[in-house]
Short mmCIF file of C-alpha atoms in Angstrom, two decimals:
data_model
loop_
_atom_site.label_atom_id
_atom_site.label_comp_id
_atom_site.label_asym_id
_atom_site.label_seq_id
_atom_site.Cartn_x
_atom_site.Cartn_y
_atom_site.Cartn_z
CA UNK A 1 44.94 -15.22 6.80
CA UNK A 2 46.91 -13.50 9.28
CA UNK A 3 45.51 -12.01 12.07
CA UNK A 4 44.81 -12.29 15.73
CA UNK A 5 42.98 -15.74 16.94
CA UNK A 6 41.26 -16.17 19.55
CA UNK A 7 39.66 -19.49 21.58
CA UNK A 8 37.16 -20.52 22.85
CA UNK A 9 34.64 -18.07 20.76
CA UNK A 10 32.16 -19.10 23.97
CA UNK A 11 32.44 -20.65 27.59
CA UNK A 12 30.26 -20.98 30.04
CA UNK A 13 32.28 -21.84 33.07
CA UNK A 14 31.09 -22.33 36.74
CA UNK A 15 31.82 -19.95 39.74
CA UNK A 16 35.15 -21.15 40.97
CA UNK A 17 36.62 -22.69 38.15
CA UNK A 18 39.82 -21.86 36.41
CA UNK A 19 40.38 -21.35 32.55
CA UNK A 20 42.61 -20.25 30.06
CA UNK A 21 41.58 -17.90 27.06
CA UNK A 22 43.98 -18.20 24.16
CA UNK A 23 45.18 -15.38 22.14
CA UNK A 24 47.54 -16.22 19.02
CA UNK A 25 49.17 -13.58 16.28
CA UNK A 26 51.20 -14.43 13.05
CA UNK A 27 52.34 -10.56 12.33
CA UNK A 28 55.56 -10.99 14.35
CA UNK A 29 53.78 -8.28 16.59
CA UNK A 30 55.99 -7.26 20.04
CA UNK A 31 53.05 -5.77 21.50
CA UNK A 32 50.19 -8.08 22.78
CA UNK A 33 46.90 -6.99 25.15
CA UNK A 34 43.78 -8.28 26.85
CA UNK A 35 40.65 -6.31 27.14
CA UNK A 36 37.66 -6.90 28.38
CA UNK A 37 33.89 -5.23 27.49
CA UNK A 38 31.06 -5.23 29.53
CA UNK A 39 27.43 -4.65 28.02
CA UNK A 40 27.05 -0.88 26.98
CA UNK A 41 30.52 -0.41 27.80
CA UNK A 42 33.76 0.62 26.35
CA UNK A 43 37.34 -2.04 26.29
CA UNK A 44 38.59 -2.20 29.49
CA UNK A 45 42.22 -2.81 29.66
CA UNK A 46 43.41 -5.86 31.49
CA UNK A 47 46.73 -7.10 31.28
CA UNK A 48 49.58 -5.88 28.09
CA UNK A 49 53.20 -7.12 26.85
CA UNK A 50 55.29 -5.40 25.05
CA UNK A 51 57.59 -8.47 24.45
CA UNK A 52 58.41 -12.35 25.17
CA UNK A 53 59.11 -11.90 29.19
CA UNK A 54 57.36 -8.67 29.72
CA UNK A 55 53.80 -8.10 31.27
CA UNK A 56 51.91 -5.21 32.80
CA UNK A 57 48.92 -4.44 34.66
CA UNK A 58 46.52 -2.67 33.04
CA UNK A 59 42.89 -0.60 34.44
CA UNK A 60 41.27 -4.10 36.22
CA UNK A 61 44.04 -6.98 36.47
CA UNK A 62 42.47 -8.14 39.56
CA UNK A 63 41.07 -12.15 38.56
CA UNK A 64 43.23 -12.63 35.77
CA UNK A 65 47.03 -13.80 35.64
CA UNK A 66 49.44 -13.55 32.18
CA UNK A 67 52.49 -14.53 30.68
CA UNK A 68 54.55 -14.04 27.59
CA UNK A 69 56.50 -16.85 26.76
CA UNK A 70 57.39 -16.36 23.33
CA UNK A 71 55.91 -13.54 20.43
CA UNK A 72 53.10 -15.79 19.02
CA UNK A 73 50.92 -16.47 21.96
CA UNK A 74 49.39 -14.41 24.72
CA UNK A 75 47.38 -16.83 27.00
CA UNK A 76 45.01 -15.43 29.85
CA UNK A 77 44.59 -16.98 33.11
CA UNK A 78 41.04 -16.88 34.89
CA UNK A 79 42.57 -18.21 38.59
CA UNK A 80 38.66 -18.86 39.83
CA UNK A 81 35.65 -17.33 37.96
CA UNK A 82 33.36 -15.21 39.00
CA UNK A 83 30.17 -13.67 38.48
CA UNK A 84 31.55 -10.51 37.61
CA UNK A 85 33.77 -11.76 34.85
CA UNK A 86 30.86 -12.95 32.58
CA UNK A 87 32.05 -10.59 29.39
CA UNK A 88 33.34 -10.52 26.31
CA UNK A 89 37.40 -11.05 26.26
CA UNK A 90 38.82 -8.94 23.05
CA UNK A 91 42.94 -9.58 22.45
CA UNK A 92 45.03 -6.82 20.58
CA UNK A 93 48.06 -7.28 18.97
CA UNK A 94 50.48 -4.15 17.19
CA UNK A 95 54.28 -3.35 16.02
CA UNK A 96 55.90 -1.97 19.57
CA UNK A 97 58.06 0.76 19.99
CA UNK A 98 57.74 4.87 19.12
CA UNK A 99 55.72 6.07 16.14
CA UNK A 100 52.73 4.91 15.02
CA UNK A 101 51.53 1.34 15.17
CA UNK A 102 47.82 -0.05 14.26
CA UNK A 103 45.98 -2.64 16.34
CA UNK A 104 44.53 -5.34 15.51
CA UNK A 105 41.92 -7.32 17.23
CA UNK A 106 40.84 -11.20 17.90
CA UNK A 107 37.02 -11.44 17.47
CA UNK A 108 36.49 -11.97 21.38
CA UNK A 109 35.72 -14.66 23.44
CA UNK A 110 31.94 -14.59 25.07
CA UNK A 111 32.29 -15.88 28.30
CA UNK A 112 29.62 -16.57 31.03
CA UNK A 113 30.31 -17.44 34.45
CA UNK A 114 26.98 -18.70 36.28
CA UNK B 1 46.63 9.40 28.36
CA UNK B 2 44.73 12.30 27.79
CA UNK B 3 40.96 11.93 27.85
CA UNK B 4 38.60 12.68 25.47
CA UNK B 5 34.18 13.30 25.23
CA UNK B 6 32.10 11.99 22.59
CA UNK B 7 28.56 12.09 22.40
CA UNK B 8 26.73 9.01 23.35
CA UNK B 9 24.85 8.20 20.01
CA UNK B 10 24.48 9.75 16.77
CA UNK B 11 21.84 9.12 13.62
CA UNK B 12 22.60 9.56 9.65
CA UNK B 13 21.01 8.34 7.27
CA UNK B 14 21.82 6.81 4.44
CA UNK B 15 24.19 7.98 1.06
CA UNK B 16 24.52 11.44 3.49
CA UNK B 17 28.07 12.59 5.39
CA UNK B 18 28.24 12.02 8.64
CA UNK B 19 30.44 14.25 11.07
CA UNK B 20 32.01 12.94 14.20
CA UNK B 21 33.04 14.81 16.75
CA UNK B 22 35.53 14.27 19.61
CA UNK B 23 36.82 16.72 21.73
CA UNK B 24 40.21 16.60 23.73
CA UNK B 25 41.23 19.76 25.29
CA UNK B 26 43.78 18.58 27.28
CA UNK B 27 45.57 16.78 24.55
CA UNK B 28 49.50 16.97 24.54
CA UNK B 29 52.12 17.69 21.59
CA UNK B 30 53.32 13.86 21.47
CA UNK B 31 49.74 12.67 21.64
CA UNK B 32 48.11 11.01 18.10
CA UNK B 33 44.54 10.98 17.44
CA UNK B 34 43.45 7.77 17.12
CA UNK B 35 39.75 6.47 15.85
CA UNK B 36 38.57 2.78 16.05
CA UNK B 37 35.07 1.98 15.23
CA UNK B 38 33.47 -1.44 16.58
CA UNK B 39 30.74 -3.65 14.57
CA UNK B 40 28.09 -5.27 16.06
CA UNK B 41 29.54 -8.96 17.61
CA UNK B 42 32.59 -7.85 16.51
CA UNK B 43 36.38 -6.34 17.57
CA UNK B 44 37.71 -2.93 17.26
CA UNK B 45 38.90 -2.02 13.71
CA UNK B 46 41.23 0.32 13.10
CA UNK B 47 40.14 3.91 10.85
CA UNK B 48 42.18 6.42 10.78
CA UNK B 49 45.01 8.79 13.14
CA UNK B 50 46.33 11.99 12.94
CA UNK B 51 48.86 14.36 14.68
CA UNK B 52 48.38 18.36 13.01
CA UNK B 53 46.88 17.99 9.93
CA UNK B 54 44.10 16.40 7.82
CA UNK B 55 44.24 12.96 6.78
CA UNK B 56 42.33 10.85 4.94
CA UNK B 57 42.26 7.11 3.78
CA UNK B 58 39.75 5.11 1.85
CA UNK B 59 37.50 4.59 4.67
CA UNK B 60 37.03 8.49 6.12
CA UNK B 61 38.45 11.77 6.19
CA UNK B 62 39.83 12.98 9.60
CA UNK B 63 39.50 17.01 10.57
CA UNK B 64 41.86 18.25 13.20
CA UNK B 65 41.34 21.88 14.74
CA UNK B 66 44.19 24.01 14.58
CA UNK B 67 45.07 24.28 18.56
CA UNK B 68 43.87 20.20 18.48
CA UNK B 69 41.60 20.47 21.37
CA UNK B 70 38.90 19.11 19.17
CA UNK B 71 38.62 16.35 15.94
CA UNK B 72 36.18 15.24 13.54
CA UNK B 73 35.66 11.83 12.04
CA UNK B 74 33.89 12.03 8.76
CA UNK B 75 32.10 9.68 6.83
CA UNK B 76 31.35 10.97 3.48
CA UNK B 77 28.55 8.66 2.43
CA UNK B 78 27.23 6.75 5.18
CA UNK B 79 26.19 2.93 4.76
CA UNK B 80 24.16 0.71 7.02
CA UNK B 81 27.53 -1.00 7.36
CA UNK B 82 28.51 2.13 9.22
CA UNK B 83 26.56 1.86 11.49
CA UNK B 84 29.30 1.19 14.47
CA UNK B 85 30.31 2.58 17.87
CA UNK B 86 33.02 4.98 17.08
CA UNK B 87 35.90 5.44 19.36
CA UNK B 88 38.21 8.46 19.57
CA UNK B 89 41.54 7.84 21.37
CA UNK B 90 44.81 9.72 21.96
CA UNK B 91 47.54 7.85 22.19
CA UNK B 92 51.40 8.74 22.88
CA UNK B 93 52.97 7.26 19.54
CA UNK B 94 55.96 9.58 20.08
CA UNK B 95 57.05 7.70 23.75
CA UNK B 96 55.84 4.45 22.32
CA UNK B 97 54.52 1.72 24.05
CA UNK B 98 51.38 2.76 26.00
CA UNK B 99 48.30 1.22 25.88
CA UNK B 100 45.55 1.84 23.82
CA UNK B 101 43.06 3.52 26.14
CA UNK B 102 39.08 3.16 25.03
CA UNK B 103 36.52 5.11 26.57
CA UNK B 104 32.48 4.81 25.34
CA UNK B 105 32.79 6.01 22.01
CA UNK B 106 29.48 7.02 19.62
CA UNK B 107 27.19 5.04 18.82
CA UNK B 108 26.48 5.84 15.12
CA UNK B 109 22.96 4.55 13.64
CA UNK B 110 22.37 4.97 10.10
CA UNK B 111 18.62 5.13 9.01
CA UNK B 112 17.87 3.38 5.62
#
């Protein structure tokens, strides 16, 4: 079915060390994010692309590294985990440009750094 | 993006309507009215959106005041698969490209 895909479903990584969460789309979608939710909290807005070659920064990039090397696939870098990254990892994907688009949305990725 | 307040939680029960609100009084001309609601374990779906005037789809019904400082999700029969967190975002569909911006949303439990 298409949709947005997401792996791992769950890590548990150690302080320090590096992963990458993968985010893939079949909808041919320009526009690609990364959020994150804390417990009790609303999706916090990491990194976004609006195209192959094109990232921004979004509310809390600071941890976390991107890159958009082709439409499908929106990979997210953790560059050494922490603590304060244990969450759960949601990625978006939608049509870009003006007018209106809907998102949709991977079923996460729990992750727990200890 | 312009910001707007929800109430924290909200209770229905069952087979009644349940009425949403969302208020945004600093809401601009290009900005859409967008609502998401998120099940339990799982990611953001997408409801309904608005600009000026009343929509609704075969999930809810979406009430938008006249000046647009305010909005109203309804559900006309609630389920216990409603039972959700509820987000109400504005968005800038005419300008394109800008994030999707979440804040707390309701939490909406429905009471068998």
């Amino acid at each position: 079915n298409a949709g947005v895909t997401q792996t791992p479903k769950f890590q548990v990584l150690k302080t320090g060390q590096s992963m990458t969460l993968q985010c893939a789309q079949d909808m041919n979608h320009e526009y690609m994010s990364w959020y994150r939710q804390d417990p009790g909290m609303g999706l916090r807005l990491i990194h976004y692309s609006v195209g192959a070659g094109i990232t921004d920064q979004g509310e809390v990039p600071n941890g976390y590294n991107v890159s958009r090397s082709t439409t499908e696939d929106f990979p997210l870098r953790l560059l050494s985990a922490a603590p304060s990254q244990t969450s759960v990892y949601f990625c978006a994907s939608s049509y870009s440009g003006t007018g209106f688009y809907r998102y949709t949305f991977g079923s996460g990725t729990r992750l727990t750094v200890v | 993006d312009a910001k707007t307040t929800q109430p924290n939680s909200m209770e229905s029960n069952e087979e009644e309507p349940v009425h949403l609100p969302c208020n945004h009084s600093t809401i601009s001309g290009t900005d859409y009215i967008h609502w998401y609601r998120q099940l339990p374990s799982q990611g953001p779906e997408y409801v309904i959106h608005g600009l000026t005037s009343n929509v609704n789809n075969r999930m809810a019904s979406l009430a938008i005041a006249e000046d647009r400082k305010s909005s109203t999700l309804i559900l006309h029969r609630a389920t216990l698969r409603d039972a959700a967190v509820y987000y109400c975002i504005l968005r800038d569909d005419i300008s394109g490209n800008t994030p999707l911006v979440f804040g707390k949303g309701t939490r909406l439990s429905v009471i068998a």
